[in-house]
Tab-separated table of C-alpha atoms and ligand atoms in Angstrom:
chain	number	residue	atom	x	y	z
A	1	MET	CA	-37.114	-1.778	30.723
A	2	ARG	CA	-37.023	-3.497	27.793
A	3	PHE	CA	-39.399	-0.762	26.657
A	4	PHE	CA	-37.368	1.618	27.456
A	5	LEU	CA	-34.219	-0.011	25.568
A	6	ASN	CA	-36.778	-0.656	22.316
A	7	SER	CA	-37.591	3.023	22.046
A	8	PHE	CA	-34.150	4.426	23.171
A	9	ILE	CA	-32.718	1.950	20.006
A	10	THR	CA	-35.780	3.585	17.535
A	11	THR	CA	-34.607	6.993	18.363
A	12	PHE	CA	-30.752	6.275	18.003
A	13	LEU	CA	-31.316	5.088	14.453
A	14	VAL	CA	-34.076	7.260	13.617
A	15	VAL	CA	-31.902	10.255	13.914
A	16	PRO	CA	-28.812	8.903	12.178
A	17	LEU	CA	-30.896	7.766	8.948
A	18	VAL	CA	-32.306	11.249	8.541
A	19	ALA	CA	-28.465	12.648	8.963
A	20	CYS	CA	-27.150	10.564	6.234
A	21	ALA	CA	-29.978	11.315	3.938
A	22	THR	CA	-28.388	15.027	3.763
A	23	GLN	CA	-24.920	13.865	4.241
A	24	GLU	CA	-25.147	11.867	1.083
A	25	GLU	CA	-27.143	14.661	-0.665
A	26	LYS	CA	-24.423	17.494	-0.529
A	27	VAL	CA	-21.642	14.637	-1.714
A	28	ARG	CA	-24.057	13.886	-4.662
A	29	GLN	CA	-24.446	17.628	-5.457
A	30	GLN	CA	-20.804	17.544	-5.155
A	31	PHE	CA	-20.077	14.845	-7.659
A	32	SER	CA	-22.249	16.482	-10.219
A	33	LEU	CA	-20.045	19.568	-9.660
A	34	ALA	CA	-16.353	18.133	-9.616
A	35	GLN	CA	-17.432	15.945	-12.479
A	36	THR	CA	-18.246	18.761	-14.648
A	37	TYR	CA	-14.929	20.962	-13.239
A	38	MET	CA	-13.172	17.277	-14.050
A	39	LEU	CA	-14.188	18.024	-17.687
A	40	ALA	CA	-13.582	21.177	-17.868
A	41	ASN	CA	-10.100	20.432	-17.783
A	42	ILE	CA	-9.611	18.074	-20.446
A	43	SER	CA	-8.973	18.668	-23.868
A	44	PRO	CA	-8.009	22.362	-23.645
A	45	SER	CA	-8.503	24.257	-26.640
A	46	ASN	CA	-4.921	24.954	-27.405
A	47	GLY	CA	-3.824	21.431	-26.375
A	48	LEU	CA	-4.325	18.182	-28.601
A	49	PRO	CA	-7.856	16.384	-27.573
A	50	GLY	CA	-7.399	14.167	-24.979
A	51	SER	CA	-4.626	16.102	-23.534
A	52	ILE	CA	-5.435	16.644	-19.343
A	53	LEU	CA	-4.783	19.275	-17.948
A	54	ALA	CA	-3.011	19.063	-14.395
A	55	SER	CA	-5.123	22.533	-13.624
A	56	PRO	CA	-5.538	25.596	-15.363
A	57	SER	CA	-3.299	27.396	-13.728
A	58	ILE	CA	-0.078	28.609	-15.905
A	59	TRP	CA	1.513	31.169	-13.208
A	60	GLU	CA	2.345	30.965	-9.661
A	61	PRO	CA	2.187	27.298	-10.102
A	62	ASN	CA	2.010	26.739	-13.944
A	63	TYR	CA	0.184	23.661	-13.564
A	64	TYR	CA	-0.664	24.118	-17.356
A	65	PHE	CA	1.076	20.269	-18.724
A	66	HIS	CA	-0.158	17.027	-19.285
A	67	TRP	CA	0.954	15.062	-15.447
A	68	VAL	CA	0.738	10.935	-16.392
A	69	ARG	CA	0.226	10.551	-13.303
A	70	ASP	CA	-2.622	12.531	-12.755
A	71	ALA	CA	-4.113	12.180	-16.295
A	72	ALA	CA	-4.112	8.303	-15.940
A	73	LEU	CA	-5.695	8.660	-12.766
A	74	ILE	CA	-8.793	11.012	-14.520
A	75	THR	CA	-8.992	8.370	-17.303
A	76	HIS	CA	-9.505	5.632	-14.598
A	77	VAL	CA	-12.674	7.533	-13.488
A	78	LEU	CA	-13.491	8.470	-17.005
A	79	VAL	CA	-13.571	4.667	-17.872
A	80	ASP	CA	-15.740	4.412	-14.256
A	81	ASN	CA	-18.256	6.959	-15.834
A	82	TYR	CA	-18.092	4.548	-19.010
A	83	THR	CA	-19.013	1.454	-17.553
A	84	SER	CA	-22.004	3.340	-14.586
A	85	THR	CA	-24.260	4.142	-16.840
A	86	GLN	CA	-26.698	3.340	-19.185
A	87	ASP	CA	-27.133	6.711	-20.483
A	88	VAL	CA	-26.119	6.367	-24.344
A	89	LEU	CA	-25.162	10.140	-24.939
A	90	LYS	CA	-23.247	10.546	-21.662
A	91	LYS	CA	-21.844	6.462	-23.037
A	92	ASN	CA	-20.381	8.811	-26.053
A	93	LEU	CA	-19.588	11.695	-24.575
A	94	MET	CA	-17.284	9.260	-22.236
A	95	LEU	CA	-16.243	7.307	-25.118
A	96	THR	CA	-15.146	10.088	-27.305
A	97	ARG	CA	-13.377	11.582	-24.487
A	98	LEU	CA	-11.468	7.981	-23.766
A	99	LYS	CA	-10.480	7.649	-27.812
A	100	GLU	CA	-9.035	11.200	-27.538
A	101	SER	CA	-7.149	10.423	-24.268
A	102	ILE	CA	-5.804	7.264	-26.101
A	103	SER	CA	-4.531	8.710	-29.216
A	104	PHE	CA	-2.997	11.726	-26.512
A	105	ASP	CA	-1.026	9.168	-25.157
A	106	ARG	CA	-0.026	7.079	-27.631
A	107	ILE	CA	1.564	10.213	-29.210
A	108	ILE	CA	3.274	10.909	-26.110
A	109	GLN	CA	4.642	7.707	-25.431
A	110	LYS	CA	5.987	8.046	-28.375
A	111	THR	CA	7.889	11.634	-27.835
A	112	GLU	CA	11.461	12.114	-27.165
A	113	ASN	CA	12.053	13.526	-23.693
A	114	LEU	CA	14.978	13.739	-21.020
A	115	SER	CA	13.801	10.718	-19.363
A	116	ARG	CA	14.636	8.795	-22.612
A	117	GLY	CA	11.238	6.705	-22.288
A	118	LEU	CA	8.093	6.317	-20.771
A	119	GLY	CA	9.289	7.815	-17.419
A	120	GLU	CA	8.503	11.253	-18.590
A	121	PRO	CA	6.380	12.917	-16.022
A	122	LYS	CA	4.968	15.341	-17.771
A	123	PHE	CA	4.691	17.115	-20.907
A	124	MET	CA	2.863	20.287	-22.728
A	125	VAL	CA	-0.485	19.534	-23.651
A	126	THR	CA	0.345	19.996	-27.431
A	127	GLY	CA	2.368	16.587	-27.095
A	128	LEU	CA	5.671	18.316	-27.110
A	129	PRO	CA	8.319	17.615	-24.603
A	130	PHE	CA	9.090	19.519	-21.684
A	131	ASN	CA	12.556	20.061	-21.221
A	132	ASP	CA	13.171	22.068	-17.935
A	133	ALA	CA	14.850	20.608	-14.922
A	134	TRP	CA	12.435	18.356	-13.119
A	135	GLY	CA	12.089	14.947	-11.189
A	136	ARG	CA	12.790	12.474	-13.373
A	137	PRO	CA	11.738	10.095	-14.311
A	138	GLN	CA	8.815	8.600	-12.229
A	139	TYR	CA	7.773	5.469	-12.569
A	140	ASP	CA	3.555	5.309	-11.655
A	141	GLY	CA	2.367	7.295	-14.469
A	142	PRO	CA	2.687	4.337	-17.567
A	143	ALA	CA	1.585	1.588	-14.319
A	144	ILE	CA	-1.834	3.834	-13.541
A	145	ARG	CA	-2.488	4.427	-16.916
A	146	ALA	CA	-2.028	0.749	-18.403
A	147	THR	CA	-4.836	-0.187	-15.361
A	148	SER	CA	-7.070	2.394	-16.465
A	149	SER	CA	-6.330	0.790	-20.481
A	150	ILE	CA	-6.762	-2.362	-19.263
A	151	MET	CA	-9.789	-1.919	-17.661
A	152	LEU	CA	-11.632	0.401	-20.632
A	153	ALA	CA	-9.892	-2.861	-22.595
A	154	GLU	CA	-12.164	-4.878	-20.696
A	155	ALA	CA	-15.602	-2.860	-20.598
A	156	LEU	CA	-15.511	-2.531	-24.624
A	157	GLU	CA	-14.590	-6.410	-25.053
A	158	SER	CA	-17.547	-6.816	-22.805
A	159	GLU	CA	-20.006	-4.851	-25.045
A	160	GLY	CA	-18.343	-6.816	-28.764
A	161	HIS	CA	-16.014	-3.741	-29.249
A	162	LYS	CA	-12.837	-5.875	-31.496
A	163	ASN	CA	-9.453	-4.070	-31.928
A	164	PHE	CA	-10.389	-1.002	-30.431
A	165	MET	CA	-8.862	1.914	-32.383
A	166	ASN	CA	-7.039	-0.297	-34.708
A	167	GLY	CA	-5.029	-2.166	-32.108
A	168	GLU	CA	-3.832	1.576	-30.731
A	169	LEU	CA	-5.672	0.889	-27.397
A	170	LEU	CA	-3.824	-2.891	-27.012
A	171	ALA	CA	-0.068	-0.937	-28.237
A	172	LEU	CA	-0.919	1.766	-25.496
A	173	ILE	CA	-1.191	-1.335	-22.532
A	174	GLN	CA	1.513	-3.505	-24.332
A	175	ASP	CA	4.005	-0.387	-24.327
A	176	ASP	CA	3.196	0.815	-20.980
A	177	LEU	CA	3.166	-3.424	-19.478
A	178	ASP	CA	6.548	-3.797	-20.946
A	179	PHE	CA	8.145	-0.752	-19.570
A	180	ILE	CA	7.308	-1.422	-16.250
A	181	ALA	CA	8.230	-5.474	-16.061
A	182	LEU	CA	12.046	-3.880	-16.998
A	183	ASN	CA	11.975	-0.771	-14.812
A	184	TRP	CA	10.337	-1.508	-11.493
A	185	SER	CA	13.056	-2.845	-9.558
A	186	SER	CA	14.800	1.295	-10.952
A	187	ASP	CA	15.235	4.128	-8.844
A	188	GLY	CA	13.284	6.843	-9.425
A	189	TYR	CA	11.141	9.933	-7.884
A	190	ASP	CA	8.135	9.527	-6.195
A	191	ILE	CA	4.820	11.139	-5.864
A	192	TRP	CA	5.832	14.141	-4.955
A	193	GLU	CA	8.243	14.751	-7.033
A	194	GLU	CA	11.025	15.308	-4.427
A	195	ILE	CA	12.502	11.795	-3.792
A	196	TYR	CA	14.657	9.743	-6.244
A	197	GLY	CA	15.093	5.850	-5.086
A	198	LEU	CA	12.155	3.163	-4.779
A	199	HIS	CA	8.934	3.550	-3.110
A	200	PHE	CA	5.524	1.946	-2.287
A	201	TYR	CA	3.015	3.839	-3.879
A	202	THR	CA	4.945	3.283	-7.241
A	203	GLY	CA	5.559	-0.175	-6.090
A	204	MET	CA	1.674	-0.568	-5.601
A	205	VAL	CA	0.002	0.751	-8.682
A	206	GLN	CA	3.234	-1.231	-10.264
A	207	TYR	CA	1.691	-4.651	-9.235
A	208	ARG	CA	-1.422	-3.699	-9.949
A	209	ALA	CA	-0.694	-2.831	-13.868
A	210	LEU	CA	1.525	-6.188	-13.833
A	211	THR	CA	-1.221	-8.535	-12.593
A	212	ASP	CA	-3.690	-6.643	-14.813
A	213	GLY	CA	-1.619	-7.528	-17.527
A	214	VAL	CA	-1.836	-11.282	-16.458
A	215	ARG	CA	-5.188	-11.434	-16.059
A	216	TYR	CA	-5.692	-9.488	-19.821
A	217	PHE	CA	-3.209	-11.444	-21.341
A	218	GLY	CA	-3.880	-14.674	-20.044
A	219	ALA	CA	-7.657	-14.110	-21.150
A	220	HIS	CA	-6.395	-13.421	-24.617
A	221	GLY	CA	-3.818	-16.197	-25.187
A	222	ASP	CA	-0.453	-14.937	-24.927
A	223	LEU	CA	1.074	-16.743	-23.032
A	224	ALA	CA	4.783	-15.190	-23.253
A	225	ARG	CA	3.366	-11.661	-22.249
A	226	LYS	CA	1.042	-13.539	-19.408
A	227	ASN	CA	4.279	-15.244	-18.197
A	228	HIS	CA	6.277	-12.376	-18.485
A	229	TYR	CA	4.356	-10.550	-16.212
A	230	GLN	CA	3.691	-12.248	-13.906
A	231	GLN	CA	7.255	-13.389	-12.995
A	232	GLU	CA	8.297	-9.545	-12.417
A	233	ALA	CA	4.905	-8.930	-10.133
A	234	GLN	CA	5.893	-11.947	-8.219
A	235	LYS	CA	9.340	-10.726	-7.864
A	236	LEU	CA	8.144	-7.150	-7.730
A	237	ALA	CA	5.728	-8.694	-4.593
A	238	GLN	CA	8.834	-10.029	-2.817
A	239	THR	CA	10.245	-6.414	-2.777
A	240	LEU	CA	6.561	-4.648	-1.789
A	241	GLU	CA	6.833	-7.107	1.938
A	242	ARG	CA	9.776	-4.921	2.609
A	243	TYR	CA	7.981	-1.951	3.185
A	244	PHE	CA	6.595	-3.337	6.091
A	245	ASP	CA	8.068	-2.209	9.347
A	246	LYS	CA	7.076	-5.104	11.554
A	247	ASN	CA	8.881	-3.213	14.722
A	248	ARG	CA	6.504	-0.123	14.322
A	249	ASN	CA	3.938	-1.715	13.050
A	250	ARG	CA	4.199	0.275	10.012
A	251	ILE	CA	4.589	0.169	5.701
A	252	ILE	CA	7.600	2.651	5.051
A	253	PRO	CA	7.163	5.498	2.130
A	254	THR	CA	10.361	4.518	0.548
A	255	LEU	CA	12.724	1.799	0.524
A	256	ARG	CA	15.945	3.510	-0.594
A	257	ASP	CA	16.747	7.536	-0.779
A	258	ALA	CA	18.968	6.938	-3.527
A	259	ARG	CA	20.627	10.428	-3.398
A	260	GLY	CA	20.578	10.248	1.014
A	261	THR	CA	18.049	13.408	1.151
A	262	GLY	CA	16.625	12.372	4.519
A	263	LEU	CA	14.087	14.118	4.194
A	264	LYS	CA	11.282	11.890	5.342
A	265	VAL	CA	12.738	11.439	9.213
A	266	SER	CA	9.308	10.872	9.990
A	267	ASP	CA	8.802	7.597	7.632
A	268	LEU	CA	5.070	8.732	7.699
A	269	ASP	CA	3.324	9.667	4.670
A	270	SER	CA	0.234	9.795	2.953
A	271	SER	CA	1.108	8.380	-0.508
A	272	ILE	CA	1.020	4.823	1.355
A	273	LEU	CA	-2.736	5.051	1.843
A	274	LEU	CA	-2.828	6.439	-1.590
A	275	GLY	CA	-0.670	3.395	-2.791
A	276	VAL	CA	-3.073	0.994	-1.256
A	277	LEU	CA	-6.076	2.155	-3.060
A	278	HIS	CA	-4.594	2.687	-5.837
A	279	GLY	CA	-3.162	-0.682	-5.867
A	280	ASN	CA	-5.904	-2.195	-4.908
A	281	SER	CA	-4.115	-5.628	-4.017
A	282	LEU	CA	-3.418	-4.981	-0.191
A	283	SER	CA	-7.021	-5.663	1.499
A	284	VAL	CA	-7.630	-1.995	3.621
A	285	ASP	CA	-8.143	-4.032	6.677
A	286	ASN	CA	-4.076	-4.452	7.253
A	287	ASP	CA	-2.634	-3.694	10.344
A	288	ALA	CA	0.256	-2.204	9.178
A	289	LEU	CA	-1.814	0.246	6.790
A	290	LEU	CA	-4.623	1.065	9.469
A	291	ASN	CA	-1.766	1.669	12.584
A	292	SER	CA	0.074	4.025	9.813
A	293	VAL	CA	-2.996	5.883	8.975
A	294	GLU	CA	-4.000	6.697	12.299
A	295	THR	CA	-0.390	7.940	13.208
A	296	LEU	CA	-0.245	10.355	10.854
A	297	ARG	CA	-4.246	11.392	10.874
A	298	GLU	CA	-3.679	11.980	14.726
A	299	PHE	CA	-0.007	13.969	13.960
A	300	PHE	CA	-1.840	16.285	11.064
A	301	ALA	CA	-4.868	16.678	13.785
A	302	GLY	CA	-2.702	18.391	16.157
A	303	PHE	CA	-0.231	20.198	13.574
A	304	TYR	CA	-2.297	22.124	11.352
A	305	PRO	CA	-4.146	25.080	13.286
A	306	ILE	CA	-7.278	24.516	11.002
A	307	ASN	CA	-7.740	21.350	12.570
A	308	SER	CA	-8.924	22.771	16.029
A	309	ASN	CA	-11.769	23.770	14.590
A	310	SER	CA	-14.478	21.384	15.808
A	311	ASN	CA	-16.912	21.512	13.026
A	312	HIS	CA	-15.256	19.360	10.769
A	313	LEU	CA	-13.078	15.940	10.572
A	314	THR	CA	-9.114	15.830	10.297
A	315	LEU	CA	-8.042	17.917	7.185
A	316	THR	CA	-4.473	15.758	6.283
A	317	GLY	CA	-1.751	16.295	4.107
A	318	ARG	CA	1.350	15.087	2.152
A	319	TYR	CA	3.871	13.698	5.015
A	320	PRO	CA	5.120	15.500	8.151
A	321	GLU	CA	7.918	17.476	7.042
A	322	ASP	CA	6.627	18.558	3.905
A	323	VAL	CA	7.172	22.591	3.352
A	324	TYR	CA	5.816	22.964	-0.510
A	325	ASP	CA	3.222	25.038	0.117
A	326	GLY	CA	1.900	24.688	-3.368
A	327	ILE	CA	3.939	27.535	-5.220
A	328	GLY	CA	7.664	27.305	-3.921
A	329	MET	CA	9.144	25.947	-0.610
A	330	GLN	CA	8.747	27.919	2.847
A	331	SER	CA	10.375	26.905	5.766
A	332	THR	CA	6.432	27.802	7.600
A	333	GLY	CA	5.552	24.181	6.192
A	334	GLY	CA	3.251	22.202	4.044
A	335	ASN	CA	-0.800	22.326	4.392
A	336	PRO	CA	-3.700	20.016	4.346
A	337	TRP	CA	-4.230	18.832	0.305
A	338	PHE	CA	-7.869	18.029	-0.979
A	339	ILE	CA	-6.289	14.387	-2.139
A	340	THR	CA	-4.778	13.003	0.249
A	341	THR	CA	-8.421	13.784	2.643
A	342	HIS	CA	-10.609	12.373	-0.137
A	343	ALA	CA	-8.381	9.311	0.032
A	344	LEU	CA	-9.192	9.028	3.804
A	345	ALA	CA	-12.427	9.082	2.894
A	346	GLU	CA	-12.925	6.226	0.520
A	347	LEU	CA	-10.307	4.241	3.341
A	348	HIS	CA	-13.280	4.206	5.829
A	349	CYS	CA	-15.849	3.380	3.184
A	350	GLN	CA	-13.837	0.413	1.681
A	351	LEU	CA	-13.621	-0.945	5.408
A	352	ALA	CA	-16.920	-1.023	5.917
A	353	ASP	CA	-16.823	-2.937	2.646
A	354	GLU	CA	-14.256	-5.113	3.380
A	355	ILE	CA	-15.683	-6.210	7.309
A	356	THR	CA	-18.607	-6.513	5.567
A	357	LYS	CA	-18.003	-8.524	3.173
A	358	LYS	CA	-15.839	-10.844	5.472
A	359	GLY	CA	-18.756	-10.572	8.235
A	360	LYS	CA	-16.633	-10.081	11.415
A	361	LEU	CA	-13.904	-7.841	12.536
A	362	GLU	CA	-10.817	-9.576	13.064
A	363	PRO	CA	-8.638	-8.447	16.538
A	364	LYS	CA	-5.729	-6.813	14.973
A	365	PRO	CA	-3.751	-4.541	17.908
A	366	GLY	CA	-2.768	-1.907	15.437
A	367	MET	CA	-5.951	-1.430	14.033
A	368	ASN	CA	-7.596	-0.658	17.751
A	369	ALA	CA	-6.711	3.222	17.114
A	370	PHE	CA	-8.109	3.777	13.863
A	371	LEU	CA	-11.214	1.610	15.090
A	372	LYS	CA	-11.728	3.372	18.257
A	373	PRO	CA	-13.933	5.900	17.502
A	374	PHE	CA	-16.578	3.460	15.616
A	375	LEU	CA	-16.523	0.895	18.576
A	376	ASN	CA	-17.939	0.875	22.276
A	377	THR	CA	-15.874	-0.576	25.319
A	378	GLN	CA	-17.376	-3.855	24.829
A	379	HIS	CA	-16.377	-3.924	21.031
A	380	MET	CA	-12.528	-2.867	21.955
A	381	SER	CA	-12.874	-5.486	25.227
A	382	VAL	CA	-14.002	-8.350	22.612
A	383	LEU	CA	-10.740	-7.067	20.233
A	384	GLU	CA	-7.944	-6.739	22.949
A	385	ALA	CA	-8.738	-10.070	24.117
A	386	GLY	CA	-7.596	-11.297	21.476
A	387	ASN	CA	-11.236	-12.316	20.188
A	388	ALA	CA	-13.403	-11.359	16.526
A	389	ILE	CA	-16.940	-9.444	16.947
A	390	VAL	CA	-18.897	-12.179	14.847
A	391	ASP	CA	-22.539	-10.732	16.377
A	392	PRO	CA	-24.113	-8.956	13.001
A	393	GLN	CA	-25.922	-6.045	14.688
A	394	ASP	CA	-22.736	-5.312	16.364
A	395	VAL	CA	-20.540	-6.256	12.546
A	396	HIS	CA	-23.216	-3.799	10.830
A	397	SER	CA	-23.305	-0.798	13.675
A	398	VAL	CA	-19.302	-0.719	13.159
A	399	THR	CA	-19.728	-0.913	9.538
A	400	THR	CA	-22.309	1.942	9.186
A	401	GLN	CA	-20.552	4.261	11.353
A	402	LEU	CA	-17.243	3.825	9.039
A	403	ARG	CA	-19.471	4.351	6.447
A	404	SER	CA	-20.700	7.867	7.732
A	405	ARG	CA	-17.450	9.022	8.505
A	406	GLY	CA	-16.665	8.528	5.072
A	407	LEU	CA	-18.955	10.647	4.130
A	408	GLU	CA	-18.048	13.289	6.805
A	409	TYR	CA	-14.555	13.121	5.902
A	410	LEU	CA	-16.199	14.264	2.306
A	411	GLU	CA	-18.471	16.796	3.759
A	412	THR	CA	-15.198	18.486	6.086
A	413	THR	CA	-13.206	19.207	2.102
A	414	ILE	CA	-17.088	20.710	0.661
A	415	LEU	CA	-16.601	22.482	3.650
A	416	PHE	CA	-13.524	24.540	2.269
A	417	GLY	CA	-14.720	24.047	-1.074
A	418	GLY	CA	-16.760	27.380	-0.894
A	419	LYS	CA	-20.044	28.316	-3.036
A	420	GLU	CA	-19.202	26.829	-6.005
A	421	GLY	CA	-17.753	23.916	-4.987
A	422	ARG	CA	-14.444	24.103	-6.581
A	423	PHE	CA	-11.180	22.612	-5.092
A	424	SER	CA	-7.563	23.656	-5.808
A	425	GLU	CA	-4.862	21.820	-4.498
A	426	GLN	CA	-3.956	22.540	-0.907
A	427	ILE	CA	-6.400	24.730	1.777
A	428	ASN	CA	-4.263	26.601	4.121
A	429	ARG	CA	-3.312	25.054	7.560
A	430	LYS	CA	-3.978	28.111	9.261
A	431	THR	CA	-6.808	30.347	7.563
A	432	GLY	CA	-8.696	27.016	5.989
A	433	LEU	CA	-8.658	29.282	2.552
A	434	GLN	CA	-7.591	27.163	-0.557
A	435	GLN	CA	-4.270	27.618	-1.660
A	436	GLY	CA	-1.774	26.037	-4.745
A	437	ALA	CA	-2.861	25.204	-8.579
A	438	LYS	CA	-6.904	26.540	-8.694
A	439	ASP	CA	-9.260	23.535	-9.976
A	440	LEU	CA	-6.863	21.223	-9.668
A	441	THR	CA	-8.309	18.411	-11.927
A	442	TRP	CA	-6.711	15.282	-9.635
A	443	SER	CA	-8.694	17.167	-6.445
A	444	TYR	CA	-12.015	16.403	-8.037
A	445	ALA	CA	-11.001	12.658	-9.685
A	446	SER	CA	-10.301	12.070	-6.129
A	447	PHE	CA	-13.662	13.138	-4.507
A	448	ILE	CA	-15.365	10.876	-7.230
A	449	THR	CA	-13.717	8.491	-6.735
A	450	ALA	CA	-14.373	8.391	-2.749
A	451	SER	CA	-18.064	9.238	-3.331
A	452	ARG	CA	-17.963	5.946	-5.594
A	453	ALA	CA	-16.761	4.417	-2.602
A	454	CYS	CA	-18.879	5.420	-0.223
A	455	ILE	CA	-22.478	5.444	-2.480
A	456	LYS	CA	-22.802	2.655	-4.257
A	457	ASN	CA	-23.758	3.167	-7.848
A	458	LEU	CA	-23.548	6.503	-8.567
A	459	SER	CA	-23.857	7.100	-12.160
A	460	PHE	CA	-22.264	10.125	-13.504
B	1	NOJ	C1	6.658	20.773	-7.386
B	1	NOJ	C2	5.865	19.630	-7.059
B	1	NOJ	O1	4.861	18.823	-8.164
B	1	NOJ	C3	5.844	19.376	-6.045
B	1	NOJ	O2	5.289	17.686	-5.432
B	1	NOJ	C4	6.781	19.248	-4.937
B	1	NOJ	O3	6.459	18.998	-3.187
B	1	NOJ	C5	7.486	20.398	-5.520
B	1	NOJ	N1	7.588	20.280	-6.855
B	1	NOJ	C6	8.987	20.874	-4.873
B	1	NOJ	O4	10.459	19.821	-5.627
B	2	NOJ	C1	1.889	18.158	-7.800
B	2	NOJ	C2	2.136	16.475	-6.499
B	2	NOJ	O1	3.215	16.264	-5.326
B	2	NOJ	C3	2.204	15.560	-7.886
B	2	NOJ	O2	2.121	14.260	-7.545
B	2	NOJ	C4	1.679	15.710	-8.914
B	2	NOJ	O3	1.503	14.471	-10.230
B	2	NOJ	C5	1.557	17.076	-9.363
B	2	NOJ	N1	1.764	18.494	-8.410
B	2	NOJ	C6	0.468	18.080	-10.170
B	2	NOJ	O4	-0.867	17.687	-9.937
C-alpha cells in the first residue's frame, strides 16, 4: 500500500511539472511579444516623445490619446523593466523612455485643461488639451503616476543618481502628491469613466501614492511633506474602511454615486480587484476581496456564452451591468476584457506568495468558495471547522495549484490573442473574437505585470 501510494505520488507530481514547463514557456513567449507591442505604442511619430497611446486606434473607437491612468500603469512596467535587467543596453533604452515620459508628464501637468488641474483624464499626444465633453475629473491617474515616479526615483538613487533631470522627477512627484493630498475626498469619475463620486479603486491608488510619499520624503528628511502626506493617508484609510460591506462580506466599488446613476445595482466590479492589485496595501488573502472576486467570476462564468467552452478558464469583464462594447453603448451587454482576466491571473499568483509567506492557510469563511478548486475534502473540513492548514506539504500543494491556475488564466487570454499574440480591449462574449480598441497598450502591460507575479525574475 505504501509503495503504491509512493508511486502514485511520484506520477502525480511528475505530470504537472511537465505541464508547467510548457505553460510557463507559452507565457514567457507572450511576455516578450507583449513587451514589443507595448513599446511600439510609446512616443508615436506624430506625438511628443514620452507620450503613450492608449491604443493606435483612431476611429471606432478613437483611443489615440495619452490617457493619464493607462500611461502611468505603463510607466510602472517600464520601471520594472529597468530594475529587472542587468543588460546595459536594455537598461539604457528603458532609461531613455523613462526620461522622455517624465518630460511629457511635466508638460501635461502644466497644460491648461477643462478639469483645471491634474484631474484631467486624457491629453492629445502633442501635449495639447482634449477639450470635448468627457467624464472629468478623474483622480486616480496622478496617484498611479506618483507611485511609478517614486519607484523610479528610489531605483535611481540606489544606483547613485542624484537630482535626476535637474529636479524634474522630484517636481513631478511633489505636484502629483500635493494634488492628491488636497483632492482625495472630492468626487470624481471612476476608473471606467462613468460614475461621478467616490470610488474604492481611486482611493486605493491614492493611499498607496501618499504612503509612498511618506516613505520617500521621510528618507530625504523633508518632514513637512512627510507629515502632511501621512495625515491625509490616515484620513483616507478611514474612508477606505467604509467600502467593506460587512453584511455581504464584500468590497463595494463606489461609496458615493453623487449623481445617482444607480448604474451598479449588483455592487460588483472588477475595479475592486484592480484597486487591491494597484494599491498594494490590502493583503490579497482578504476575505471580503476573495468573496467579491469569486462572486463576480461565477457571474461571468454563466453570463458570457464564450465561457461555456471548457477549453479555457473564465474570461471576466468589468461589471455585470456593463454595456460598453468598445465603441459605444449596446443594450446587448458588455464583454470580457483582457485587463480584468489578467488581474485574476495576478491575484492567484500573489495569493500563492502570500500563503507561502505566512506558511499556513488561515480559516476565513468568505475564502472557501474561491479556494475550493485547490483544496481536497480533508483540507476543506479543516478550514470549515475553523482551523488553519499548517502542514507544509498541504500548504505547498495549495500554493502550487494557485500559481498554476494563475498561469492558466494567462494561457486563456493567449488563446484569444491569435497567431500574432495581439490584444485589443475586449473579447466578444459570444464569438471570442477581439473587439474594441486594437493593440490596447494596457492589455499588454497587464499581461506583463501578471506574468511577473506568476514567474519570478522575468527580465525583459
Ligand atoms: C468610454 C470609456 O472609456 C468607457 O470606459 C466607457 O464605458 C464609455 N466611454 C461609456 O461611458
Ligand atoms: C476605457 C476604460 O474604461 C478606461 O479605464 C481606460 O482608461 C480607457 N478605456 C483607455 O484605455
